[in-house]
Amino acid sequence: MRDKKNFTYEEAVEYVLQIPKFTKKNTPEDTRRFYEYLGRPGESSGLIHVAGTNGKGSVCSYINAVLEEAGYCPGLFVSPHLVDVRERFRLKGQMISKEDFTEIFMKVLENVENFCKKSGDCVYHPTFFEMLFFMGMLWFQEKGADYIILETGMGGRLDATNVIDHPLVTVITHIGLDHTEYLGDTREKIAGEKAGIIKKGVPVVFWEQEEEVNRVIVEKAREMSSEVIPVSEKQVVLFKFKNKTVDFSMSSEYYEYIRASLPTAAVYQKENAALAIRALEVLGRTVPLTRQQVETGLSRAKWEGRMEEVLPGVYIDGAHNEDGIQAFLDSVREDGCRGKRHLLFSVVSDKRAENMIGRIVDSGLFADVAIAPIDSARSLTQEQLLSLWKGRNHARLYHNPEEAWDALIREKDEADMVYAAGSLYLAGQLKAYMKK
């Protein structure tokens, strides 16, 4: 650990980004001990805890938008970030300032040093994700957040965010096959890890899927004496998808019918908005929330990197696993394209890339595909990408995503559509490039 006590913002960010190189995975007990040493910051706020494979960030964003519309001061902790690490901490929709980031970082670091001295445990250091979580909770507490919406990093049972004891509601989104080397090789096993966020007596809202997935969640909820609130396609009626909005209605526990208009081209967001509505209904039992606030909040919610139109007819989507790619393709199919569709695809090495590519090819939606390795140690190489596409479909190889992106946009006719998908790293790299 570094001796210098004062960091610039740039030095603080660099330190945080370098943490994976010098820390080991901590036990949940170690994480909890340090959280308790900090005084369990943030627990005076109302906590909403969200886990799942796909859609976690979107659900958090929808809940946040409604609470903000209702006049509350919500804190939002999400991951990963696309361009700026400060995206992970937001208060009333605004990212943490560079000054606050630096100050709260040094506060956590100082507490780590004192904790080690006091406990004699000089080997403890928060992991990358734990450091950000502790920083977020301290910052939200200092700023007086009414609510804190927490997105798990990976899994749930062993996630750093799971040190909280008394959330108001927990939410489990769509379960898919991702991070199988850590969470298990079946949806059932992965559901068991996600269900680890369920707390005693705390209502759990979840998306209904295969029977074996549902059973894992329901059994865990019963074990914890928690109310179970399933949400499914049967409860959601899509009645319009045009002009880059998704309009749907669903019956509500308190408001008869919610009619929501989401400012997105992503059909899959109706599922995430429906989960958010049910979670808000649980909050609504003790917190005044009107139907108008729910509908208006949803209509103003935006989430970057999810079928985000960055130029006319040009979209970036963070789909990064099989189910995410399928949801992406379902939205592309409804885009009303009058010309040709072009795709920029890349993926990291620990994903089921062959299956993702198979779904893209089988869809027949794209006239051509550009491929390029991402600027990440986890990226597939040029050779690996070419090998995966060999014999499936003609794919043009580029040195990097920026070169491929420029080529696709340059060749795009007015009636054409350009998409990028396959990885959140790809989404972040392209958004950073466009900001330049």
Coordinates of C-alpha atoms in Angstrom, one line a residue:
M1 CA 0.0 0.0 0.0
R2 CA 1.3 3.5 -0.9
D3 CA 2.5 5.8 1.8
K4 CA 1.5 9.1 0.2
K5 CA -1.6 10.6 1.9
N6 CA -2.7 13.0 -0.8
F7 CA -3.8 11.9 -4.2
T8 CA -4.8 13.8 -7.3
Y9 CA -8.0 12.6 -9.0
E10 CA -6.0 11.0 -11.7
E11 CA -3.8 9.2 -9.2
A12 CA -6.8 8.0 -7.3
V13 CA -8.4 6.6 -10.4
E14 CA -5.1 4.9 -11.4
Y15 CA -4.8 3.4 -8.0
V16 CA -8.3 2.0 -8.1
L17 CA -7.8 0.6 -11.6
Q18 CA -4.5 -1.1 -10.5
I19 CA -6.1 -2.8 -7.5
P20 CA -6.8 -6.2 -9.4
K21 CA -3.0 -6.5 -9.9
F22 CA -2.1 -6.6 -6.2
T23 CA -5.2 -7.9 -4.3
K24 CA -6.6 -11.3 -3.8
K25 CA -10.2 -12.3 -3.4
N26 CA -11.4 -11.6 0.1
T27 CA -13.8 -13.8 2.1
P28 CA -17.3 -12.5 2.7
E29 CA -16.4 -12.4 6.4
D30 CA -13.4 -10.1 5.7
T31 CA -15.6 -7.8 3.5
R32 CA -18.2 -7.7 6.3
R33 CA -15.7 -7.0 9.0
F34 CA -14.3 -4.0 7.1
Y35 CA -17.8 -2.7 6.3
E36 CA -18.7 -2.9 10.0
Y37 CA -15.4 -1.1 10.8
L38 CA -16.6 1.7 8.5
G39 CA -19.8 1.9 10.5
R40 CA -22.1 0.1 7.9
P41 CA -22.4 3.3 5.9
G42 CA -25.6 3.9 3.8
E43 CA -27.8 1.7 6.0
S44 CA -29.8 4.6 7.2
S45 CA -31.1 5.0 3.7
G46 CA -33.7 2.7 2.1
L47 CA -31.9 0.0 0.3
I48 CA -33.0 -1.7 -3.0
H49 CA -30.8 -4.7 -4.0
V50 CA -30.8 -6.0 -7.5
A51 CA -29.1 -9.2 -8.9
G52 CA -29.5 -11.2 -12.1
T53 CA -27.6 -12.0 -15.4
N54 CA -29.1 -9.4 -17.8
G55 CA -31.0 -6.2 -17.1
K56 CA -29.7 -5.4 -13.6
G57 CA -28.5 -1.9 -14.5
S58 CA -31.7 -1.1 -16.5
V59 CA -33.9 -2.1 -13.5
C60 CA -31.8 0.1 -11.2
S61 CA -32.0 3.0 -13.6
Y62 CA -35.9 2.7 -13.9
I63 CA -36.3 2.6 -10.1
N64 CA -33.9 5.5 -9.7
A65 CA -35.8 7.6 -12.3
V66 CA -39.2 7.1 -10.6
L67 CA -37.8 7.9 -7.1
E68 CA -36.2 11.0 -8.5
E69 CA -39.5 12.0 -10.2
A70 CA -41.2 11.6 -6.9
G71 CA -38.9 14.2 -5.3
Y72 CA -36.6 11.8 -3.5
C73 CA -32.8 11.9 -3.5
P74 CA -31.8 8.4 -4.7
G75 CA -28.2 7.1 -4.9
L76 CA -27.4 4.7 -7.7
F77 CA -24.5 2.2 -7.5
V78 CA -24.0 0.2 -10.8
S79 CA -21.3 -1.6 -12.7
P80 CA -19.5 -1.8 -15.0
H81 CA -18.8 1.7 -16.2
L82 CA -18.6 2.3 -20.0
V83 CA -16.2 5.3 -20.2
D84 CA -15.6 7.0 -16.8
V85 CA -15.3 5.1 -13.5
R86 CA -17.4 7.8 -11.9
E87 CA -20.5 6.5 -13.8
R88 CA -20.7 3.8 -11.0
F89 CA -21.8 6.4 -8.4
R90 CA -24.8 8.7 -9.1
L91 CA -26.9 10.9 -6.9
K92 CA -30.1 12.2 -8.4
G93 CA -28.8 11.2 -11.8
Q94 CA -25.5 13.1 -11.5
M95 CA -22.1 11.4 -11.4
I96 CA -19.9 11.9 -8.4
S97 CA -17.6 14.9 -8.9
K98 CA -13.8 14.4 -9.3
E99 CA -13.3 16.2 -6.0
D100 CA -15.7 13.9 -4.1
F101 CA -14.3 10.8 -5.8
T102 CA -10.7 11.7 -4.6
E103 CA -11.8 12.7 -1.1
I104 CA -13.9 9.6 -0.5
F105 CA -11.2 7.3 -2.0
M106 CA -8.6 8.7 0.4
K107 CA -11.1 8.2 3.3
V108 CA -11.5 4.5 2.5
L109 CA -7.8 4.1 2.1
E110 CA -7.1 5.7 5.4
N111 CA -9.7 3.4 7.0
V112 CA -8.0 0.4 5.5
E113 CA -4.7 1.4 7.0
N114 CA -6.3 2.0 10.4
F115 CA -8.3 -1.3 10.2
C116 CA -5.1 -3.2 9.5
K117 CA -3.3 -1.6 12.4
K118 CA -6.1 -2.1 14.8
S119 CA -6.8 -5.7 13.9
G120 CA -3.2 -6.7 13.2
D121 CA -4.5 -8.0 9.8
C122 CA -1.9 -6.2 7.6
V123 CA -2.8 -8.3 4.5
Y124 CA -6.3 -7.0 4.1
H125 CA -7.1 -4.7 1.2
P126 CA -10.4 -4.3 -0.6
T127 CA -10.7 -5.7 -4.1
F128 CA -11.5 -3.4 -7.0
F129 CA -15.2 -3.9 -6.6
E130 CA -15.2 -3.7 -2.8
M131 CA -13.2 -0.4 -2.9
L132 CA -15.8 1.1 -5.2
F133 CA -18.7 -0.2 -3.1
F134 CA -17.3 1.2 0.1
M135 CA -16.6 4.5 -1.6
G136 CA -20.2 4.6 -2.9
M137 CA -21.8 3.8 0.4
L138 CA -19.8 6.4 2.3
W139 CA -20.5 9.1 -0.4
F140 CA -24.3 8.3 -0.4
Q141 CA -24.4 8.6 3.4
E142 CA -22.5 11.9 3.4
K143 CA -24.8 13.3 0.8
G144 CA -28.0 12.1 2.6
A145 CA -29.4 9.8 0.0
D146 CA -33.0 8.9 0.8
Y147 CA -32.6 5.6 -1.1
I148 CA -29.7 3.6 -2.4
I149 CA -30.2 1.3 -5.3
L150 CA -27.4 -1.4 -5.4
E151 CA -26.6 -3.5 -8.4
T152 CA -24.5 -6.6 -7.6
G153 CA -21.3 -7.1 -9.5
M154 CA -21.4 -10.8 -10.2
G155 CA -23.5 -13.4 -8.6
G156 CA -25.1 -12.4 -5.4
R157 CA -24.4 -14.7 -2.5
L158 CA -20.7 -13.8 -2.3
D159 CA -21.0 -10.3 -3.8
A160 CA -19.6 -7.4 -1.8
T161 CA -22.9 -5.6 -1.9
N162 CA -24.5 -8.6 0.0
V163 CA -23.0 -7.3 3.3
I164 CA -26.2 -5.2 3.7
D165 CA -28.7 -6.7 6.1
H166 CA -32.0 -4.9 5.7
P167 CA -33.0 -3.9 2.2
L168 CA -36.6 -2.8 1.6
V169 CA -36.9 -5.1 -1.5
T170 CA -34.7 -7.4 -3.5
V171 CA -35.0 -7.9 -7.3
I172 CA -33.7 -10.8 -9.4
T173 CA -33.7 -10.2 -13.1
H174 CA -33.4 -12.6 -16.0
I175 CA -31.1 -15.5 -15.3
G176 CA -28.8 -16.6 -18.1
L177 CA -25.6 -18.6 -18.7
D178 CA -22.8 -16.1 -17.9
H179 CA -19.7 -16.3 -15.7
T180 CA -20.3 -20.0 -15.6
E181 CA -16.7 -20.6 -14.3
Y182 CA -17.6 -18.8 -11.1
L183 CA -21.4 -19.2 -10.7
G184 CA -22.1 -22.7 -12.1
D185 CA -22.7 -24.3 -15.5
T186 CA -26.5 -24.4 -15.4
R187 CA -29.2 -21.7 -15.0
E188 CA -30.3 -23.5 -11.8
K189 CA -26.9 -23.2 -10.2
I190 CA -26.6 -19.6 -11.3
A191 CA -30.1 -18.9 -9.9
G192 CA -28.9 -20.3 -6.6
E193 CA -26.0 -17.8 -6.5
K194 CA -28.3 -14.8 -7.4
A195 CA -30.9 -15.9 -4.8
G196 CA -28.2 -15.4 -2.2
I197 CA -29.3 -11.8 -1.9
I198 CA -32.7 -12.7 -0.5
K199 CA -32.9 -11.6 3.1
K200 CA -35.2 -12.8 5.9
G201 CA -38.7 -11.2 5.6
V202 CA -37.7 -9.0 2.7
P203 CA -40.0 -9.2 -0.4
V204 CA -38.3 -10.6 -3.5
V205 CA -39.4 -9.6 -7.0
F206 CA -38.2 -11.9 -9.8
W207 CA -38.6 -12.6 -13.5
E208 CA -40.3 -15.9 -14.1
Q209 CA -38.4 -18.3 -16.4
E210 CA -37.9 -22.1 -16.6
E211 CA -39.5 -24.1 -13.8
E212 CA -36.1 -25.1 -12.4
V213 CA -35.0 -21.5 -12.1
N214 CA -38.2 -20.4 -10.5
R215 CA -38.1 -23.2 -8.0
V216 CA -34.6 -22.2 -6.8
I217 CA -35.7 -18.7 -6.1
V218 CA -39.1 -19.6 -4.5
E219 CA -37.5 -22.2 -2.3
K220 CA -34.9 -19.7 -1.0
A221 CA -37.6 -17.1 -0.4
R222 CA -39.7 -19.6 1.6
E223 CA -36.6 -20.5 3.6
M224 CA -36.1 -16.8 4.4
S225 CA -39.9 -16.3 5.1
S226 CA -39.9 -13.7 2.3
E227 CA -42.8 -12.7 0.1
V228 CA -42.4 -13.9 -3.5
I229 CA -43.5 -11.6 -6.3
P230 CA -43.1 -13.2 -9.7
V231 CA -43.3 -11.1 -12.9
S232 CA -43.8 -12.6 -16.3
E233 CA -44.6 -11.8 -20.0
K234 CA -48.3 -12.7 -19.2
Q235 CA -48.5 -9.5 -17.1
V236 CA -47.0 -7.2 -19.7
V237 CA -48.9 -6.1 -22.8
L238 CA -46.8 -4.5 -25.5
F239 CA -49.1 -2.3 -27.5
K240 CA -46.8 -0.1 -29.6
F241 CA -43.2 -0.2 -30.7
K242 CA -42.4 2.7 -33.0
N243 CA -40.7 6.1 -33.1
K244 CA -37.9 4.7 -30.9
T245 CA -40.2 4.1 -27.9
V246 CA -41.6 1.0 -26.3
D247 CA -45.1 1.5 -25.0
F248 CA -46.6 -1.2 -22.7
S249 CA -49.2 -1.6 -20.0
M250 CA -49.4 -3.9 -17.0
S251 CA -51.8 -4.4 -14.2
S252 CA -50.7 -2.9 -10.9
E253 CA -51.2 -3.8 -7.3
Y254 CA -52.1 -0.2 -6.4
Y255 CA -52.6 1.8 -9.7
E256 CA -55.0 -0.5 -11.6
Y257 CA -53.0 -0.2 -14.9
I258 CA -49.6 1.4 -15.5
R259 CA -49.2 2.6 -19.1
A260 CA -45.6 3.3 -19.7
S261 CA -43.7 4.8 -22.6
L262 CA -40.0 4.0 -22.5
P263 CA -37.6 6.2 -24.6
T264 CA -35.7 3.3 -26.1
A265 CA -35.4 1.1 -29.2
A266 CA -34.9 -2.0 -27.0
V267 CA -38.0 -4.1 -26.9
Y268 CA -36.4 -6.1 -24.0
Q269 CA -36.6 -3.1 -21.7
K270 CA -40.3 -3.7 -21.1
E271 CA -39.2 -6.7 -19.0
N272 CA -36.9 -4.6 -16.9
A273 CA -39.4 -1.8 -16.5
A274 CA -42.0 -4.3 -15.4
L275 CA -39.6 -5.6 -12.7
A276 CA -38.9 -2.0 -11.6
I277 CA -42.7 -1.3 -11.4
R278 CA -43.2 -4.3 -9.1
A279 CA -40.3 -3.3 -6.9
L280 CA -41.7 0.2 -6.7
E281 CA -45.1 -1.2 -5.7
V282 CA -43.4 -2.8 -2.7
L283 CA -41.8 0.5 -1.8
G284 CA -45.2 2.1 -2.3
R285 CA -46.7 0.3 0.6
T286 CA -44.8 2.7 2.9
V287 CA -43.7 5.4 0.6
P288 CA -46.1 7.8 -1.3
L289 CA -45.7 7.1 -5.0
T290 CA -48.4 8.0 -7.5
R291 CA -49.2 6.4 -10.8
Q292 CA -48.3 9.6 -12.6
Q293 CA -44.8 9.6 -10.9
V294 CA -44.2 6.0 -11.9
E295 CA -45.3 6.6 -15.5
T296 CA -43.4 9.9 -15.9
G297 CA -40.3 8.6 -14.2
L298 CA -40.2 5.6 -16.6
S299 CA -40.7 7.9 -19.6
R300 CA -37.6 10.0 -18.6
A301 CA -35.3 7.1 -17.8
K302 CA -32.3 6.6 -20.1
W303 CA -29.6 4.0 -19.8
E304 CA -26.4 4.3 -21.9
G305 CA -25.2 1.4 -24.0
R306 CA -28.5 -0.4 -24.3
M307 CA -29.8 0.0 -27.8
E308 CA -28.5 3.6 -27.6
E309 CA -28.8 5.7 -30.7
V310 CA -25.5 7.5 -30.9
L311 CA -26.0 8.9 -34.4
P312 CA -29.1 8.7 -36.7
G313 CA -29.6 5.1 -37.5
V314 CA -26.5 4.0 -35.5
Y315 CA -26.9 2.0 -32.3
I316 CA -24.6 0.7 -29.6
D317 CA -25.8 -2.2 -27.5
G318 CA -24.1 -3.8 -24.5
A319 CA -25.3 -7.4 -25.2
H320 CA -22.5 -9.6 -24.0
N321 CA -23.9 -13.1 -23.6
E322 CA -26.2 -15.5 -25.4
D323 CA -29.5 -14.2 -23.8
G324 CA -28.3 -10.6 -24.2
I325 CA -27.6 -11.2 -27.9
Q326 CA -31.0 -12.8 -28.4
A327 CA -32.7 -9.8 -26.8
F328 CA -30.6 -7.5 -29.0
L329 CA -31.6 -9.5 -32.1
D330 CA -35.3 -9.3 -31.1
S331 CA -35.1 -5.5 -31.0
V332 CA -33.2 -5.3 -34.3
R333 CA -35.9 -7.3 -36.0
E334 CA -38.4 -4.6 -35.0
D335 CA -36.3 -1.6 -36.2
G336 CA -38.2 -1.0 -39.4
C337 CA -35.0 -0.8 -41.4
R338 CA -35.6 0.1 -45.1
G339 CA -32.1 -0.5 -46.2
K340 CA -29.3 -2.9 -45.1
R341 CA -28.1 -3.6 -41.6
H342 CA -24.4 -3.6 -40.7
L343 CA -22.9 -5.0 -37.5
L344 CA -19.7 -4.4 -35.6
F345 CA -19.0 -7.4 -33.3
S346 CA -16.4 -8.2 -30.7
V347 CA -16.3 -10.3 -27.6
V348 CA -14.1 -11.2 -24.7
S349 CA -12.5 -14.6 -24.2
D350 CA -14.6 -15.9 -21.3
K351 CA -17.9 -15.7 -23.1
R352 CA -19.7 -18.4 -25.1
A353 CA -18.7 -16.6 -28.3
E354 CA -19.5 -19.4 -30.7
N355 CA -23.1 -19.6 -29.5
M356 CA -23.4 -15.8 -29.6
I357 CA -22.2 -15.7 -33.2
G358 CA -24.4 -18.7 -34.1
R359 CA -27.5 -16.7 -33.1
I360 CA -26.4 -13.7 -35.1
V361 CA -25.8 -15.7 -38.2
D362 CA -29.0 -17.7 -37.8
S363 CA -31.0 -14.5 -37.5
G364 CA -30.1 -13.4 -41.1
L365 CA -30.5 -9.8 -40.1
F366 CA -27.1 -8.4 -41.1
A367 CA -25.9 -7.8 -44.7
D368 CA -22.3 -7.7 -43.4
V369 CA -20.3 -7.9 -40.2
A370 CA -17.1 -6.1 -39.1
I371 CA -15.0 -7.7 -36.4
A372 CA -12.1 -6.4 -34.4
P373 CA -10.4 -7.1 -31.1
I374 CA -11.2 -4.9 -28.1
D375 CA -8.6 -2.9 -26.2
S376 CA -8.7 -5.3 -23.3
A377 CA -6.5 -8.1 -22.0
R378 CA -9.6 -10.3 -22.0
S379 CA -10.4 -9.7 -25.7
L380 CA -10.3 -12.4 -28.3
T381 CA -7.4 -11.9 -30.8
Q382 CA -7.8 -11.2 -34.5
E383 CA -7.0 -14.8 -35.3
Q384 CA -9.6 -16.2 -32.7
L385 CA -12.3 -13.9 -34.0
L386 CA -11.6 -14.9 -37.7
S387 CA -11.6 -18.6 -36.7
L388 CA -15.0 -18.2 -35.0
W389 CA -16.6 -16.6 -38.0
K390 CA -14.9 -19.0 -40.6
G391 CA -17.5 -20.9 -42.6
R392 CA -20.4 -19.1 -41.0
N393 CA -20.6 -15.7 -42.7
H394 CA -18.3 -13.3 -44.4
A395 CA -16.8 -11.0 -41.7
R396 CA -14.3 -8.2 -42.4
L397 CA -11.5 -8.0 -40.0
Y398 CA -10.1 -4.7 -38.7
H399 CA -7.2 -3.9 -36.4
N400 CA -9.4 -2.2 -33.8
P401 CA -13.1 -1.2 -33.3
E402 CA -12.5 2.4 -34.1
E403 CA -11.3 1.6 -37.6
A404 CA -14.2 -0.8 -38.1
W405 CA -16.7 1.8 -36.8
D406 CA -15.5 4.5 -39.1
A407 CA -15.7 2.2 -42.1
L408 CA -19.3 1.1 -41.3
I409 CA -20.5 4.6 -40.8
R410 CA -18.7 5.9 -43.9
E411 CA -20.3 3.2 -46.0
K412 CA -23.8 3.6 -44.5
D413 CA -26.6 4.7 -46.9
E414 CA -29.4 6.9 -45.5
A415 CA -31.8 4.0 -45.2
D416 CA -29.2 1.6 -43.6
M417 CA -28.8 0.8 -39.9
V418 CA -25.4 0.3 -38.1
Y419 CA -25.1 -1.7 -34.9
A420 CA -22.4 -2.6 -32.4
A421 CA -22.8 -5.5 -30.0
G422 CA -21.0 -8.3 -28.2
S423 CA -19.4 -6.7 -25.2
L424 CA -19.8 -3.8 -22.8
Y425 CA -16.1 -3.2 -23.3
L426 CA -16.8 -2.6 -27.0
A427 CA -19.7 -0.3 -26.1
G428 CA -17.5 1.7 -23.7
Q429 CA -14.6 1.9 -26.2
L430 CA -16.8 3.2 -29.0
K431 CA -18.5 5.7 -26.7
A432 CA -15.1 7.0 -25.6
Y433 CA -14.0 7.2 -29.2
M434 CA -17.1 9.2 -30.2
K435 CA -16.6 11.6 -27.3
K436 CA -13.2 12.5 -28.6

